[in-house]
CSV table of C-alpha atoms in Angstrom, one decimal:
chain,number,residue,atom,x,y,z
A,51,ASP,CA,183.9,98.5,198.9
A,52,ALA,CA,181.9,98.0,195.7
A,53,LYS,CA,183.5,97.0,192.6
A,54,THR,CA,183.4,99.2,189.7
A,55,THR,CA,184.0,98.1,185.8
A,56,GLN,CA,185.0,100.4,183.4
A,57,PRO,CA,186.1,100.6,179.9
A,58,PRO,CA,189.7,100.0,179.8
A,59,SER,CA,189.6,103.3,176.6
A,60,MET,CA,188.0,105.7,175.3
A,61,ASP,CA,188.6,108.4,172.8
A,62,CYS,CA,187.3,112.0,172.2
A,63,ALA,CA,187.4,115.2,169.9
A,64,GLU,CA,188.8,117.6,171.5
A,65,GLY,CA,185.9,120.3,172.2
A,66,ARG,CA,183.1,117.3,172.3
A,67,ALA,CA,181.7,115.9,175.2
A,68,ALA,CA,183.5,113.0,177.2
A,69,ASN,CA,181.0,110.4,178.6
A,70,LEU,CA,182.8,108.1,181.0
A,71,PRO,CA,180.7,105.2,182.1
A,72,CYS,CA,181.1,102.7,185.0
A,73,ASN,CA,179.2,100.0,186.7
A,74,HIS,CA,179.1,99.3,190.2
A,75,SER,CA,175.7,97.0,190.2
A,76,THR,CA,176.8,96.1,193.8
A,77,ILE,CA,176.8,99.6,195.4
A,78,SER,CA,174.9,99.3,198.6
A,79,GLY,CA,172.9,102.3,200.1
A,80,ASN,CA,176.1,104.2,202.2
A,81,GLU,CA,178.3,104.3,199.3
A,82,TYR,CA,179.2,107.1,196.9
A,83,VAL,CA,180.6,107.3,193.8
A,84,TYR,CA,184.2,109.2,193.4
A,85,TRP,CA,185.8,110.1,190.2
A,86,TYR,CA,189.8,111.0,189.7
A,87,ARG,CA,191.8,111.2,187.5
A,88,GLN,CA,195.5,111.0,187.1
A,89,ILE,CA,197.3,112.6,184.1
A,90,HIS,CA,200.3,111.1,182.8
A,91,SER,CA,202.9,110.4,185.5
A,92,GLN,CA,201.4,112.7,188.4
A,93,GLY,CA,199.5,112.1,191.4
A,94,PRO,CA,195.5,111.3,191.3
A,95,GLN,CA,193.4,114.7,191.6
A,96,TYR,CA,189.9,114.3,192.4
A,97,ILE,CA,187.0,115.4,190.2
A,98,ILE,CA,183.6,114.6,191.7
A,99,HIS,CA,181.5,112.6,193.8
A,100,GLY,CA,178.0,111.9,194.3
A,101,LEU,CA,175.5,109.8,196.2
A,102,LYS,CA,172.6,109.8,194.2
A,103,ASN,CA,171.7,112.6,193.0
A,104,ASN,CA,173.0,114.5,189.8
A,105,GLU,CA,176.3,116.6,190.4
A,106,THR,CA,178.1,119.1,188.5
A,107,ASN,CA,181.2,121.3,189.5
A,108,GLU,CA,183.5,123.5,187.3
A,109,MET,CA,185.5,120.0,186.1
A,110,ALA,CA,182.6,117.5,185.4
A,111,SER,CA,179.3,116.5,185.5
A,112,LEU,CA,178.1,113.0,187.1
A,113,ILE,CA,175.3,111.0,186.1
A,114,ILE,CA,174.1,108.6,188.5
A,115,THR,CA,171.0,106.3,187.2
A,116,GLU,CA,168.0,106.0,189.9
A,117,ASP,CA,168.9,102.0,190.8
A,118,ARG,CA,172.7,103.2,191.3
A,119,LYS,CA,174.1,100.3,189.5
A,120,SER,CA,175.9,102.5,187.2
A,121,SER,CA,177.3,106.4,186.4
A,122,THR,CA,178.7,108.7,183.9
A,123,LEU,CA,181.5,111.5,184.5
A,124,ILE,CA,180.8,113.8,182.0
A,125,LEU,CA,183.3,116.1,180.3
A,126,PRO,CA,181.1,119.0,178.7
A,127,HIS,CA,183.8,120.4,176.6
A,128,ALA,CA,186.8,118.1,176.4
A,129,THR,CA,190.3,119.4,175.8
A,130,LEU,CA,194.3,117.8,175.2
A,131,ARG,CA,194.4,118.4,178.8
A,132,ASP,CA,192.2,116.6,179.4
A,133,THR,CA,193.5,113.5,178.7
A,134,ALA,CA,194.3,111.1,181.3
A,135,VAL,CA,193.1,107.7,183.5
A,136,TYR,CA,189.9,108.3,185.1
A,137,TYR,CA,188.8,106.5,187.8
A,138,CYS,CA,185.5,105.4,189.4
A,139,ILE,CA,185.3,104.8,192.9
A,140,VAL,CA,182.7,103.4,195.1
A,141,ARG,CA,183.4,103.5,199.2
A,142,PRO,CA,181.0,104.8,202.4
A,143,ASN,CA,181.6,108.4,203.0
A,144,THR,CA,182.4,107.6,206.7
A,145,GLY,CA,184.7,110.3,207.6
A,146,THR,CA,187.3,107.8,208.6
A,147,ALA,CA,190.7,107.7,206.4
A,148,SER,CA,189.5,107.7,203.0
A,149,LYS,CA,191.3,104.2,201.5
A,150,LEU,CA,190.4,104.6,198.2
A,151,THR,CA,190.5,101.5,195.9
A,152,PHE,CA,191.7,102.1,192.6
A,153,GLY,CA,191.1,100.0,189.8
A,154,THR,CA,192.8,100.4,186.7
A,155,GLY,CA,190.8,103.1,185.2
A,156,THR,CA,189.8,104.4,181.8
A,157,ARG,CA,192.7,105.9,179.4
A,158,LEU,CA,190.6,109.0,178.1
A,159,GLN,CA,192.5,110.3,174.6
A,160,VAL,CA,191.7,113.5,173.4
A,161,THR,CA,192.3,114.4,170.1
A,162,LEU,CA,192.4,117.4,167.8
B,868,ASN,CA,200.1,125.9,200.8
B,869,ALA,CA,202.6,123.9,199.3
B,870,GLY,CA,200.3,120.9,199.5
B,871,VAL,CA,201.6,117.7,199.5
B,872,THR,CA,205.4,117.0,198.9
B,873,GLN,CA,207.3,114.1,198.5
B,874,THR,CA,211.4,113.5,197.9
B,875,PRO,CA,213.1,112.5,196.4
B,876,LYS,CA,211.5,112.4,193.3
B,877,PHE,CA,213.9,109.6,191.8
B,878,GLN,CA,215.9,106.5,193.5
B,879,VAL,CA,217.8,103.9,192.5
B,880,LEU,CA,218.7,101.2,195.4
B,881,LYS,CA,220.1,98.1,195.2
B,882,THR,CA,218.4,94.8,196.4
B,883,GLY,CA,218.8,95.3,200.1
B,884,GLN,CA,219.7,98.4,200.9
B,885,SER,CA,216.8,100.8,202.9
B,886,MET,CA,215.9,104.2,203.0
B,887,THR,CA,213.0,106.4,203.6
B,888,LEU,CA,210.2,108.2,201.0
B,889,GLN,CA,209.7,111.6,202.5
B,890,CYS,CA,206.1,113.1,202.5
B,891,ALA,CA,205.0,116.5,204.2
B,892,GLN,CA,201.9,118.2,204.2
B,893,ASP,CA,200.9,121.9,205.4
B,894,MET,CA,197.2,121.7,205.2
B,895,ASN,CA,197.0,120.5,208.9
B,896,HIS,CA,195.2,117.3,207.2
B,897,GLU,CA,194.6,114.6,209.8
B,898,TYR,CA,194.8,111.7,207.2
B,899,MET,CA,197.8,110.4,205.2
B,900,SER,CA,198.1,107.9,203.1
B,901,TRP,CA,201.2,105.8,200.8
B,902,TYR,CA,200.0,103.8,197.7
B,903,ARG,CA,202.1,102.4,195.5
B,904,GLN,CA,201.6,101.9,191.8
B,905,ASP,CA,203.2,99.5,189.2
B,906,PRO,CA,203.1,100.0,185.4
B,907,GLY,CA,199.9,99.8,184.1
B,908,MET,CA,198.3,99.0,187.2
B,909,GLY,CA,196.0,101.3,189.4
B,910,LEU,CA,197.1,102.1,193.3
B,911,ARG,CA,197.3,100.0,196.1
B,912,LEU,CA,197.4,101.1,199.6
B,913,ILE,CA,200.9,100.3,201.9
B,914,HIS,CA,199.9,102.1,204.7
B,915,TYR,CA,197.4,105.0,206.2
B,916,SER,CA,197.5,107.6,209.7
B,917,VAL,CA,194.1,108.6,211.3
B,918,GLY,CA,196.6,111.5,213.3
B,919,ALA,CA,199.9,111.6,214.7
B,920,GLY,CA,200.9,108.4,216.5
B,921,ILE,CA,198.4,106.2,214.8
B,922,THR,CA,199.0,104.3,211.4
B,923,ASP,CA,197.3,101.1,210.3
B,924,GLN,CA,198.1,98.6,207.3
B,925,GLY,CA,196.5,99.0,204.1
B,926,GLU,CA,196.7,96.3,201.1
B,927,VAL,CA,200.5,95.7,200.4
B,928,PRO,CA,202.4,96.9,203.8
B,929,ASN,CA,204.6,93.9,203.6
B,930,GLY,CA,208.0,95.5,203.4
B,931,TYR,CA,207.2,98.5,204.7
B,932,ASN,CA,207.3,100.4,207.8
B,933,VAL,CA,205.5,103.8,208.5
B,934,SER,CA,205.5,106.6,211.6
B,935,ARG,CA,203.7,109.4,211.9
B,936,SER,CA,205.2,112.0,215.0
B,937,THR,CA,203.8,114.6,213.8
B,938,THR,CA,200.8,115.9,211.5
B,939,GLU,CA,202.5,117.2,208.9
B,940,ASP,CA,205.1,114.5,208.3
B,941,PHE,CA,204.4,110.7,207.3
B,942,PRO,CA,207.5,109.3,206.3
B,943,LEU,CA,207.7,105.7,204.1
B,944,ARG,CA,210.4,103.6,205.5
B,945,LEU,CA,211.8,100.1,203.0
B,946,LEU,CA,213.7,98.4,204.9
B,947,SER,CA,215.4,95.8,202.7
B,948,ALA,CA,214.5,96.7,199.1
B,949,ALA,CA,213.8,94.5,196.8
B,950,PRO,CA,213.8,94.5,192.9
B,951,SER,CA,209.9,93.6,193.7
B,952,GLN,CA,209.5,97.3,195.3
B,953,THR,CA,210.2,99.0,192.2
B,954,SER,CA,207.4,101.0,191.7
B,955,VAL,CA,205.9,105.0,191.6
B,956,TYR,CA,205.0,105.9,195.4
B,957,PHE,CA,202.6,108.1,195.8
B,958,CYS,CA,201.5,109.6,199.2
B,959,ALA,CA,197.9,111.5,200.0
B,960,SER,CA,196.1,113.7,202.8
B,961,ASN,CA,192.7,114.5,203.6
B,962,PRO,CA,190.9,116.1,206.2
B,963,ARG,CA,188.2,114.9,208.7
B,964,GLY,CA,185.1,115.3,208.5
B,965,ASP,CA,182.7,116.5,205.5
B,966,THR,CA,185.1,117.2,203.0
B,967,SER,CA,186.9,113.9,203.7
B,968,TYR,CA,186.4,111.7,200.2
B,969,GLU,CA,188.9,114.8,198.6
B,970,GLN,CA,192.3,113.2,198.9
B,971,TYR,CA,195.4,115.4,197.9
B,972,PHE,CA,198.1,113.6,196.4
B,973,GLY,CA,201.9,114.3,196.0
B,974,PRO,CA,203.8,114.1,193.2
B,975,GLY,CA,205.2,110.7,193.6
B,976,THR,CA,208.7,109.1,194.1
B,977,ARG,CA,209.9,106.7,191.2
B,978,LEU,CA,211.9,104.3,192.7
B,979,THR,CA,214.3,101.5,191.4
B,980,VAL,CA,215.3,99.0,192.9
B,981,THR,CA,218.1,97.1,191.0
């Protein structure tokens, strides 16, 4: 699976958009970008994933650059409950056991 | 659905003791996995299963055994606990097929080995 690089921490004011970057310069053609988050002491929670097109769901938007070497997770209106560690993961969506490789992620702190 | 459940929530063991961490899911998912998370670290895969009767090793399998006799249950056994196994353990499950990307995680078991 391709390696990912994320900033260790970010701050965001409540109500503003949180933009979390991820570099994955060695991504290969069949690898998807997944985002999970882990709110303090809880199990990780799936947010969104994509291959090359931008994706949006009720939680977030995912913007993938045209060369697919980086992506950005956007939380459009961050709230205090979005304070968490956000993990960017790159792996094939092969349909076999989804073994996820978690790095250390980005710790997002949303403040008043 | 209860989703993924884990018991116990907390456990303290002495070095050399053995125990089993329980994990169950009621979503009829074929795939189940065990991860450990050490302080300040990401999750690391211990063992996983692609269906009843089938298990395989992940990144850090030493000191742990698993079995999968039913679709619902995937217990993790610590054979002889060591302080290095102090960690938070998460069980996860996901379906086969188009939505296999979405893993559902349990609430975790916090294990301390003294």
